[in-house]
Short mmCIF file of C-alpha atoms and ligand atoms in Angstrom, two decimals:
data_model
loop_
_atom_site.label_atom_id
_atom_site.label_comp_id
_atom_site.label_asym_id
_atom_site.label_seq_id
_atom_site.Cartn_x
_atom_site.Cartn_y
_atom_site.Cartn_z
CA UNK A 23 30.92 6.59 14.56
CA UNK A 24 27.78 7.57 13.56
CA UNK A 25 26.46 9.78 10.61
CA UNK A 26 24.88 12.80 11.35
CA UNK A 27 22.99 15.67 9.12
CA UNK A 28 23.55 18.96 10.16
CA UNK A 29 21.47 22.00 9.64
CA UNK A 30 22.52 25.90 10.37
CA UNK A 31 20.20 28.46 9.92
CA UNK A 32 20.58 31.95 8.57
CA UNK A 33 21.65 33.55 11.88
CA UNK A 34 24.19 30.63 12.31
CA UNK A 35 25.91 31.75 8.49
CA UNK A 36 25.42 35.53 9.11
CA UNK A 37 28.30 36.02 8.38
CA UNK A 38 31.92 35.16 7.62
CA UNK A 39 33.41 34.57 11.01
CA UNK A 40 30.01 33.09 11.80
CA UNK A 41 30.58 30.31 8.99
CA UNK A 42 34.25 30.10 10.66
CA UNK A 43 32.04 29.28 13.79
CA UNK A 44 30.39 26.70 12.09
CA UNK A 45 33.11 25.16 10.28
CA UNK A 46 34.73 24.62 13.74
CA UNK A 47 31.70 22.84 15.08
CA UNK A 48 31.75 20.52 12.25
CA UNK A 49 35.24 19.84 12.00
CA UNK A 50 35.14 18.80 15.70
CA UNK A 51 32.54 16.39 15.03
CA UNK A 52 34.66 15.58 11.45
CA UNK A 53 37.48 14.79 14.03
CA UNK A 54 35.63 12.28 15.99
CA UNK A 55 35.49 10.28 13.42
CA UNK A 56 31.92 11.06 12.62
CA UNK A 57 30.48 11.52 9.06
CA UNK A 58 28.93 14.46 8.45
CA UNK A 59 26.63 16.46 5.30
CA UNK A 60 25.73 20.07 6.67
CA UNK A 61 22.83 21.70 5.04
CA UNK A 62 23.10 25.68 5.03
CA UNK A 63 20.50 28.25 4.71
CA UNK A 64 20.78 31.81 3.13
CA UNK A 65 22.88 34.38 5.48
CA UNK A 66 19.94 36.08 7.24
CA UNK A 67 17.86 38.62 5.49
CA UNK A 68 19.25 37.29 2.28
CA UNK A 69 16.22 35.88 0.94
CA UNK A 70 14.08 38.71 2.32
CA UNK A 71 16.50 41.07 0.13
CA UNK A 72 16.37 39.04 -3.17
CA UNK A 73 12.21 38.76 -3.01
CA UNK A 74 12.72 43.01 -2.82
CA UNK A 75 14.70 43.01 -5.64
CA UNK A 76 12.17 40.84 -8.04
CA UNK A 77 9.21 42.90 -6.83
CA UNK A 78 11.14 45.97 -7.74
CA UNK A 79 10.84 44.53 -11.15
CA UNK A 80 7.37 42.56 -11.13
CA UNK A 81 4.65 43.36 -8.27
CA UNK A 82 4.38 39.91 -8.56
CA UNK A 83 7.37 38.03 -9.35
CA UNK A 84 7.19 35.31 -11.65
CA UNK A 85 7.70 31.88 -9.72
CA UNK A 86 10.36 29.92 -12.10
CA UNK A 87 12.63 33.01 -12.01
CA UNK A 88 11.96 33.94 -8.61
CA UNK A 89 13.17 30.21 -7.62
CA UNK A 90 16.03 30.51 -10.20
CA UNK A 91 16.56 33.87 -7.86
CA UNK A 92 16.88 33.03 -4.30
CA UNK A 93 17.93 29.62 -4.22
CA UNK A 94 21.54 31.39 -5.22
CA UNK A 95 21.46 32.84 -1.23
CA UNK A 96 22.19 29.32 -0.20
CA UNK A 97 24.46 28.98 -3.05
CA UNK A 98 26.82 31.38 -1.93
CA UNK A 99 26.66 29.99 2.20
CA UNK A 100 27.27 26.56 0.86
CA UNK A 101 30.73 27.68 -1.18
CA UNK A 102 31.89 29.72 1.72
CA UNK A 103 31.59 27.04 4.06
CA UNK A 104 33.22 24.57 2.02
CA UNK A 105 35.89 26.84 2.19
CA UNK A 106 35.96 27.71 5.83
CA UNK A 107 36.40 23.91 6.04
CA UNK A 108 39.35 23.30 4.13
CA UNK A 109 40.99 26.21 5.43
CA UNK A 110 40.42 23.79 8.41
CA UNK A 111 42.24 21.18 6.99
CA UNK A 112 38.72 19.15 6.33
CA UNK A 113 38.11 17.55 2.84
CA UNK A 114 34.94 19.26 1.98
CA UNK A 115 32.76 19.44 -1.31
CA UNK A 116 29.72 21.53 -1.82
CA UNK A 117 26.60 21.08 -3.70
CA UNK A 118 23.51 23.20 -5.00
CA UNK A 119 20.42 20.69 -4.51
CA UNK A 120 20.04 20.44 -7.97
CA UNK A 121 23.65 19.08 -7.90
CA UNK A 122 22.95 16.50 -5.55
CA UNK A 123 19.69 16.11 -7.60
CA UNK A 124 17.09 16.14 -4.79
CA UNK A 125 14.30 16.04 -7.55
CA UNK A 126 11.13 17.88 -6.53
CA UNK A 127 7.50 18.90 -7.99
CA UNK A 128 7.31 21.64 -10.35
CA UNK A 129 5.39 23.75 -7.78
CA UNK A 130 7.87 26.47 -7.83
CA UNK A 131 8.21 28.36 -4.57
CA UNK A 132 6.58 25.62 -2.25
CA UNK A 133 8.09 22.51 -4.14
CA UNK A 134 7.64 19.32 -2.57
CA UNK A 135 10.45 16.78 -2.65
CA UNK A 136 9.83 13.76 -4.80
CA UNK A 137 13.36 11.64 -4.48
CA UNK A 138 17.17 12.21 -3.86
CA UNK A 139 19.73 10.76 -5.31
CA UNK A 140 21.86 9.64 -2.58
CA UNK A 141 24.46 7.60 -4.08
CA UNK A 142 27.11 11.05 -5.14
CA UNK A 143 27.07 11.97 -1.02
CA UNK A 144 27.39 8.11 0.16
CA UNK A 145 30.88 8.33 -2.17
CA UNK A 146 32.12 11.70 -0.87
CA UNK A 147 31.38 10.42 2.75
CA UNK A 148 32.97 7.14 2.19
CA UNK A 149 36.12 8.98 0.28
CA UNK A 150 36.29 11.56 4.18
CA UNK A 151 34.45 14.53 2.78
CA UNK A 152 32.00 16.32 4.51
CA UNK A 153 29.36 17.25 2.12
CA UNK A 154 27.81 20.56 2.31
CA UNK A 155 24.64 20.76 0.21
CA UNK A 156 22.36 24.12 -0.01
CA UNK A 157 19.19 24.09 1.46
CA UNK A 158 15.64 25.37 0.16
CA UNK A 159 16.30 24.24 -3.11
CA UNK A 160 15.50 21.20 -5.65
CA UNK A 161 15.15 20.64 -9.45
CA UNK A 162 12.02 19.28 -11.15
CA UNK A 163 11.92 16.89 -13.98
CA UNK A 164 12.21 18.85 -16.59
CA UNK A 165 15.53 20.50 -14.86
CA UNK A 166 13.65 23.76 -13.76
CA UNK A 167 15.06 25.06 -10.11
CA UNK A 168 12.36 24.97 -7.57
CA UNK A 169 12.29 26.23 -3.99
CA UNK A 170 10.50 24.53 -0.85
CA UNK A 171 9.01 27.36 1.02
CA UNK A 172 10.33 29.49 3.35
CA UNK A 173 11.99 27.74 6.12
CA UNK A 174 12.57 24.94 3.64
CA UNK A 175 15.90 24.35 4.35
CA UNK A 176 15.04 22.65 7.60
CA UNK A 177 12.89 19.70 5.08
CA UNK A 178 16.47 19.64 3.17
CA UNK A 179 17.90 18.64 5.82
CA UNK A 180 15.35 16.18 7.38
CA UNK A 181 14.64 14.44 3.98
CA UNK A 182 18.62 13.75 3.52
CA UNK A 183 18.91 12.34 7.18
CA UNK A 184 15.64 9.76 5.74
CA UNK A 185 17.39 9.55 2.26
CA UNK A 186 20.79 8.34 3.84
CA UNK A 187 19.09 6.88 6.91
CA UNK A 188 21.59 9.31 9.34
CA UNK A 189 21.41 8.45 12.89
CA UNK A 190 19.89 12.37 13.83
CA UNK A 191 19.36 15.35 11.76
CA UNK A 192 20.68 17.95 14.04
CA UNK A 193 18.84 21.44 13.28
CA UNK A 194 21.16 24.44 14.69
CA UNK A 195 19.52 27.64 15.49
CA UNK A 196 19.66 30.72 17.46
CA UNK A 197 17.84 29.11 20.16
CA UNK A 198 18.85 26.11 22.39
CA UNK A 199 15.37 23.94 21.84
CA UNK A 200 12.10 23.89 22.16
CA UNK A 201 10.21 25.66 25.31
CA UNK A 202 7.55 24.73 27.21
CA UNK A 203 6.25 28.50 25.76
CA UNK A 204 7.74 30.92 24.59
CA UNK A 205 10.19 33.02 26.96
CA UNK A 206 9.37 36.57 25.62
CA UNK A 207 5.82 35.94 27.26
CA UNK A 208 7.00 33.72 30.76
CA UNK A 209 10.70 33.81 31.56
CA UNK A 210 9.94 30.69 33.40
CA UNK A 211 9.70 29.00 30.96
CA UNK A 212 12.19 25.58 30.16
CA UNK A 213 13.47 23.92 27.80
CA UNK A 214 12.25 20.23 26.84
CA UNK A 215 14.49 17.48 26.93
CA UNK A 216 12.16 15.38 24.44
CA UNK A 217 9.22 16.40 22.88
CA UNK A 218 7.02 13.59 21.31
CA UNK A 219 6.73 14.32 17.42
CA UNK A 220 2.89 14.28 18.40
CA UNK A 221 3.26 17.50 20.63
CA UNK A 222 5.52 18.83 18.45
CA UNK A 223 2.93 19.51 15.48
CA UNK A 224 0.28 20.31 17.97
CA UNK A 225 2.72 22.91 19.43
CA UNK A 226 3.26 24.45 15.82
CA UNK A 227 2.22 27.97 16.79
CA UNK A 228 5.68 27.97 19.09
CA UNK A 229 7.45 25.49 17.15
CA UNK A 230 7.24 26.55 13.79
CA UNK A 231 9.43 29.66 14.55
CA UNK A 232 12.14 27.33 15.42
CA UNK A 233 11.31 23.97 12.48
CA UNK A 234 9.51 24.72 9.40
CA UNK A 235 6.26 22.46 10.23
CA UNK A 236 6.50 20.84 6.92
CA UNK A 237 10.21 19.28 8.17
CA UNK A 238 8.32 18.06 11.33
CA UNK A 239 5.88 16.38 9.06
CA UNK A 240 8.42 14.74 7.21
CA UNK A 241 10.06 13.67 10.20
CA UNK A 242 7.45 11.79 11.34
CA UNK A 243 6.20 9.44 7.82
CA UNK A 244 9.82 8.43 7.77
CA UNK A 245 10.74 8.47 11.51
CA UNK A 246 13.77 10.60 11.31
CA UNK A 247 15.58 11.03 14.95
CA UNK A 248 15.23 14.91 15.65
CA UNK A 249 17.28 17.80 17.47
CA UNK A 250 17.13 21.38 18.04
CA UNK A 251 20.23 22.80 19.11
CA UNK A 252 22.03 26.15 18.97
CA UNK A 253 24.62 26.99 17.31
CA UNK A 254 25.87 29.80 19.70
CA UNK A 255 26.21 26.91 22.71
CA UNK A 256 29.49 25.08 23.03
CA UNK A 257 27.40 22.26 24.37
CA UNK A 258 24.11 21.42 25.25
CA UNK A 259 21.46 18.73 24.19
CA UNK A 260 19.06 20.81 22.84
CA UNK A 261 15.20 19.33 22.09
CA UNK A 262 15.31 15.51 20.69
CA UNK A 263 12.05 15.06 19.38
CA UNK A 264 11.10 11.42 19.48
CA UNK A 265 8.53 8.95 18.59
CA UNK A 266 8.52 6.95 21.44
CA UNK A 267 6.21 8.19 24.71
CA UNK A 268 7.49 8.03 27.99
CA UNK A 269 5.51 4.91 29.33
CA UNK A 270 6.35 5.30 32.75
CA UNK A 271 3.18 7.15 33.52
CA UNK A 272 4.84 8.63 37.10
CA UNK A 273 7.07 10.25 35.20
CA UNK A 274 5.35 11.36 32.25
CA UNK A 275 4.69 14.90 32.45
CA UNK A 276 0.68 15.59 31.74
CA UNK A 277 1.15 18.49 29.71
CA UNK A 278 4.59 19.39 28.03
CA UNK A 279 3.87 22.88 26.79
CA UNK A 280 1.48 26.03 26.07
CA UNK A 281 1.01 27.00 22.70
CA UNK A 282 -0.96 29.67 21.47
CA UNK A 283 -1.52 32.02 18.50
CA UNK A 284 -3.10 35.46 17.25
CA UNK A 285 -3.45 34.44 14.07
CA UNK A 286 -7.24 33.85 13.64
CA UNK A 287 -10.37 35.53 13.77
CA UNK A 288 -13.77 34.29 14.67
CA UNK A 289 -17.11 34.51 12.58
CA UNK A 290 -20.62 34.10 13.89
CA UNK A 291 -23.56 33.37 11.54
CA UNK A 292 -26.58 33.68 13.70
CA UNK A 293 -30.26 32.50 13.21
CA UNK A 294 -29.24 30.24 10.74
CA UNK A 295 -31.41 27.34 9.68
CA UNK A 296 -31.07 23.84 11.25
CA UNK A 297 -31.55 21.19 8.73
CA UNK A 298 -29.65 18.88 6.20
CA UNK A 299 -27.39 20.15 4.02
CA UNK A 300 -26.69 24.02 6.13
CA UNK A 301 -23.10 23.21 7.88
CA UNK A 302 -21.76 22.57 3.61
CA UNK A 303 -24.01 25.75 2.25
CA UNK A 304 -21.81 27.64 4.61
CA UNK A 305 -18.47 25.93 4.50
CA UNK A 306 -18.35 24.85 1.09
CA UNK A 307 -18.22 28.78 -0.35
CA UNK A 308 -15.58 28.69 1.56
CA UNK A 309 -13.93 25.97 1.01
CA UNK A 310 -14.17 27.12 -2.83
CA UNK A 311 -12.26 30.17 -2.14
CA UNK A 312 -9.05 28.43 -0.72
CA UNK A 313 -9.70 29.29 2.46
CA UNK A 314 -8.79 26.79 5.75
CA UNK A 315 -10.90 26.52 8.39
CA UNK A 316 -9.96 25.74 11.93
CA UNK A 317 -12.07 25.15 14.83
CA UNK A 318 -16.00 24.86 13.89
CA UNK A 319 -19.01 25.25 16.58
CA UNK A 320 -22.47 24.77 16.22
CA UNK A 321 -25.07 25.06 18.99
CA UNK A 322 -28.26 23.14 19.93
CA UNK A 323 -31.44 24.52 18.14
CA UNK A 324 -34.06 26.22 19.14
CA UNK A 325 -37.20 27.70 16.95
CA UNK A 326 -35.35 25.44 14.01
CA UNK A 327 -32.26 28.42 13.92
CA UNK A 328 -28.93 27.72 15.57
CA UNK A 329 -25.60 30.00 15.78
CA UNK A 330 -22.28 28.16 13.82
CA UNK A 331 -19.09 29.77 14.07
CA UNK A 332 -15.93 29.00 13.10
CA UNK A 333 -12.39 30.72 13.30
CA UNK A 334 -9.93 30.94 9.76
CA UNK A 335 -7.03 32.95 9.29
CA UNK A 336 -6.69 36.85 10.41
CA UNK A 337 -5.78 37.24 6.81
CA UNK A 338 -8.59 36.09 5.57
CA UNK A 339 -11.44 37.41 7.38
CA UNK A 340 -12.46 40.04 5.66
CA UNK A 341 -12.36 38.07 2.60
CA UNK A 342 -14.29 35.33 4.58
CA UNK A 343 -17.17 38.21 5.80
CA UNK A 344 -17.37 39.30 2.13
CA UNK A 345 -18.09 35.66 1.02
CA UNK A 346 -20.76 34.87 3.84
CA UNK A 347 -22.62 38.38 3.52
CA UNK A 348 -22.73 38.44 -0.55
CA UNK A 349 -23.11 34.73 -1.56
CA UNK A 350 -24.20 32.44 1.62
CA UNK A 351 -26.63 34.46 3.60
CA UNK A 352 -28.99 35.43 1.47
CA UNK A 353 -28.96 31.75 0.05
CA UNK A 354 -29.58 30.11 3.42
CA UNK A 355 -31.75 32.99 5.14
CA UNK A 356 -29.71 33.33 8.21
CA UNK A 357 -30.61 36.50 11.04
CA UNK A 358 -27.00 38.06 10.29
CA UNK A 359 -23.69 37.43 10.51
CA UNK A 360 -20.82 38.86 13.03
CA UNK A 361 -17.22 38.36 13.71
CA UNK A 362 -14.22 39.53 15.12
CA UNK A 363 -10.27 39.26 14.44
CA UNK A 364 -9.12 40.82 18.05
CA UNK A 365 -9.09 36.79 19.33
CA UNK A 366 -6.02 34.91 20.35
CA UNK A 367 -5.84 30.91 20.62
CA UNK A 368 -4.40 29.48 23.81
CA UNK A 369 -3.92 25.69 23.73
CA UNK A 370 -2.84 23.06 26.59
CA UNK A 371 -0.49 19.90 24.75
CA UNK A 372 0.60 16.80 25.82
CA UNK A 373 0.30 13.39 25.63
CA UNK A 374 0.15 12.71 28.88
CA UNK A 375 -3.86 14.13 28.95
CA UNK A 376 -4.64 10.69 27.21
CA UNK A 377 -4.23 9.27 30.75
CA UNK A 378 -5.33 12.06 33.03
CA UNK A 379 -8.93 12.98 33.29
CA UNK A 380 -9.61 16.29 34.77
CA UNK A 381 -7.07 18.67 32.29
CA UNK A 382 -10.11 20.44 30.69
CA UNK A 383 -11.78 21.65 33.71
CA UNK A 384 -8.78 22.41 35.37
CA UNK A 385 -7.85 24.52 32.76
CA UNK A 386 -11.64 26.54 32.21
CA UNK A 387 -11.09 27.22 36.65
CA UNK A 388 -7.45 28.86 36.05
CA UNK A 389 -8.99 31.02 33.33
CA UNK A 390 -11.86 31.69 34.99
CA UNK A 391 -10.32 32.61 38.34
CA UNK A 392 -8.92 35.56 36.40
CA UNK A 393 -12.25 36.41 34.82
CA UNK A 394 -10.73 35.45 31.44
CA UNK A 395 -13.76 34.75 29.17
CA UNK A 396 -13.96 31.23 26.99
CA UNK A 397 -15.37 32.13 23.67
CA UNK A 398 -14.66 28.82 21.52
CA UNK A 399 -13.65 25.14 22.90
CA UNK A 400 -11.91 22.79 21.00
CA UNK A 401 -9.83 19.40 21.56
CA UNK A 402 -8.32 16.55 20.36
CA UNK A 403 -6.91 13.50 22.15
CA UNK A 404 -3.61 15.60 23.03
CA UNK A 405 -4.82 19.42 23.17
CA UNK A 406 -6.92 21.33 24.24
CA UNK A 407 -7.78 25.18 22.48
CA UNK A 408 -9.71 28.26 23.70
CA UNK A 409 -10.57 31.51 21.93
CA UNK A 410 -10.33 33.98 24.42
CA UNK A 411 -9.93 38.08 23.96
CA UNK A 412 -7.00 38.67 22.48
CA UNK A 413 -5.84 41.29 25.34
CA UNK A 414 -6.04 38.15 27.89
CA UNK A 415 -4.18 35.56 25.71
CA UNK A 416 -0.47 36.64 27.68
CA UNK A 417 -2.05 36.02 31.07
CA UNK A 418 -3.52 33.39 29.70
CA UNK A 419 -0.52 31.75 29.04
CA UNK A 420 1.29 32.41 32.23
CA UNK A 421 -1.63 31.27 34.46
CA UNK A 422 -1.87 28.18 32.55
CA UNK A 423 1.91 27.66 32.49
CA UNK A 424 2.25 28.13 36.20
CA UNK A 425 -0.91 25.87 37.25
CA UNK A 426 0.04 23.01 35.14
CA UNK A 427 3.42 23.21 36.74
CA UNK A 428 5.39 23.80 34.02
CA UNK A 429 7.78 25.47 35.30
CA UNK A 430 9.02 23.04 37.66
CA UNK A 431 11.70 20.44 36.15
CA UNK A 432 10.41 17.49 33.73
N1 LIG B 525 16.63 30.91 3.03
C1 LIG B 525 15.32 30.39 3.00
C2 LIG B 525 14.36 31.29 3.79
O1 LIG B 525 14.74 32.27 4.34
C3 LIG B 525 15.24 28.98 3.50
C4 LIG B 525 15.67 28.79 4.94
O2 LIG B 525 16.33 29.63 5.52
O3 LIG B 525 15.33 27.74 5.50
O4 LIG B 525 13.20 30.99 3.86
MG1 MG B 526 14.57 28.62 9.76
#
């Protein structure tokens, strides 16, 4: 007997016979003998339709309504399961998340959660109900109803598997786990057994299609046990994602997967001057305007001028190029400054590189034996990212996923 939380996504609850679907998943769990809360999204496109509908009133909608808005998507998946349960002949209750109270911040439409209050679920469980609770959604305080992002019914259900210390938090999607990459790009690719919670955030650019990263995060400060399943599959193990690293070091793959994104673009400020004091005239402007930086390179010196570029968010670059041309170069008397947002990220993960020498330059041979160019090098202890062309990043991938063998069985 063990207690398990279970999360469906909005394909999962897209509709009624799809609910049906998951009602007779978790009554065959229920009839194990296992205890069981199920957290429920929004049907699909739910929460895309309600934002339309407030910005057909406001361009831009105000947050505590907006909240008091869409959390009622999940509102409505939550009752209809409930149903499709009893109609099952399972005792089931459902609850809103201000209900359960799982008490939150007052940032309204990215609310973090605070506390829940555990002890109404531990009495339905221990009375045989399966407890259905609506993701996304918490209450502040001052009894406002906040929302956790988008995604954020994936946190929901990771933060009540910590709150009532379940034995996994089972996340049920429309795919079967986690991938070494991403399909669309190599059909060769697999699906992980395990994935360390490590790789996992370093892997975001795939993952976070499948687990909001913020639920990963949470995850790992209170060490919640992990899966990614489907919800389409009769059976099948999906993705555990663990904390523990396989110490066998035979059998410890070196890399587990190839992430990569188009999401950034890459600025150049050339000539500038290199003393004390330059790296935070450039970054802190920056900084200022809410923008994130990612990776950051500056070169040796010569004549006293270097070249520093870093890469931010394709969203913001032309923000970022307005910033640097108006208020930073003409402070800091640099030659000029360049850029470009037609750059894709490729990165090489696993934890296995902390034992393995050699993964860099193997990597830089594969991508230069197809005359793929390296703009921008980064690393950490398990990854390592290049900015290359955008128009190479898919053979990129597949080059990279073939040569570390990645296709072949873990
Ligand atoms: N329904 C919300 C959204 O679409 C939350 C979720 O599905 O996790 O973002
Ligand atoms: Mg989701």
């Amino acid at each position: 007997m063990a207690l398990f939380v279970q999360k469906y996504g909005g394909t999962s609850v897209g509709s009624t016979e799809r609910i049906k679907n998951v009602a007779r998943r978790v009554a065959k769990y229920y009839a194990q003998g296992h205890e069981l809360v199920v957290v429920v999204s929004a049907m699909s496109g739910e929460t895309n339709r309600l934002i339309t509908l407030a910005k057909e009133i406001q361009t831009n909608p105000d947050p505590r309504e907006l909240d008091v808005m869409v959390s009622t998507g999940e509102q409505v998946t939550v009752a209809l399961l409930a149903m499709a349960l009893k109609e099952l002949n399972v005792k089931a209750k459902s609850y809103t998340g201000a209900q359960v109270r799982i008490l939150t911040d007052n940032a309204y439409t990215k609310a973090r959660i605070l506390k829940i209050d555990e002890d109404r679920i531990r009495s339905d469980l221990k009375a045989g109900y399966v407890v259905v609770v609506a993701g996304f959604q918490g209450i502040d305080e001052a009894n406002n109803i906040t929302t956790l992002g988008r995604g954020g019914s994936d946190t929901t259900g990771v933060a009540l598997a910590a709150a009532l210390k379940a034995d996994e938090c089972q996340i049920y999607t429309d795919v079967n786990g986690i991938y070494t990459t991403d399909p669309r790009i190599v059909p060769e690719a697999r699906r992980l057994k395990t994935i360390t919670f490590e790789e996992m955030l370093e892997m975001a650019s795939l993952g976070s299609k499948v687990l909001q990263i913020r639920a990963v995060e949470f995850a790992g400060k209170y060490k919640v046990k992990l899966r990614v399943l489907s919800s389409f599959e009769e059976e099948g193990e999906g993705t555990l994602i663990t904390f523990e690293e396989n110490h066998n070091i035979m059998e410890q793959a070196v890399i587990s997967g190839i992430a990569f994104n188009r999401d950034e673009a890459k600025i150049t400020i050339l000539g500038a001057p290199d003393h004390p004091g330059v790296a935070y005239q450039i970054l802190g402007p920056v900084a200022d305007a809410n923008i994130g930086v990612d990776m950051i390179i500056q070169n040796v010196s010569h004549d006293g001028t270097t070249d520093f570029s870093f890469t931010v968010n394709r969203s913001e670059f032309t923000n970022t190029m307005g910033i640097l041309k108006d208020k930073i170069l003409p402070h800091i008397g640099a030659r000029d400054v360049i850029g470009g947002d037609k750059i894709a990220k490729v990165s090489v993960v696993g934890v296995g590189m902390r034992s393995h020498a050699g993964i860099a330059s193997k990597m830089f041979r594969v991508l230069a034996e197809e005359g793929i160019n390296i703009q921008m090098i980064s690393t950490s202890e398990i990854k390592i990212s290049v900015v290359v062309d955008e128009k190479y990043m898919e053979l990129a991938v597949r080059v990279l996923h073939k040569a570390f063998d990645l296709d072949r069985a873990q």
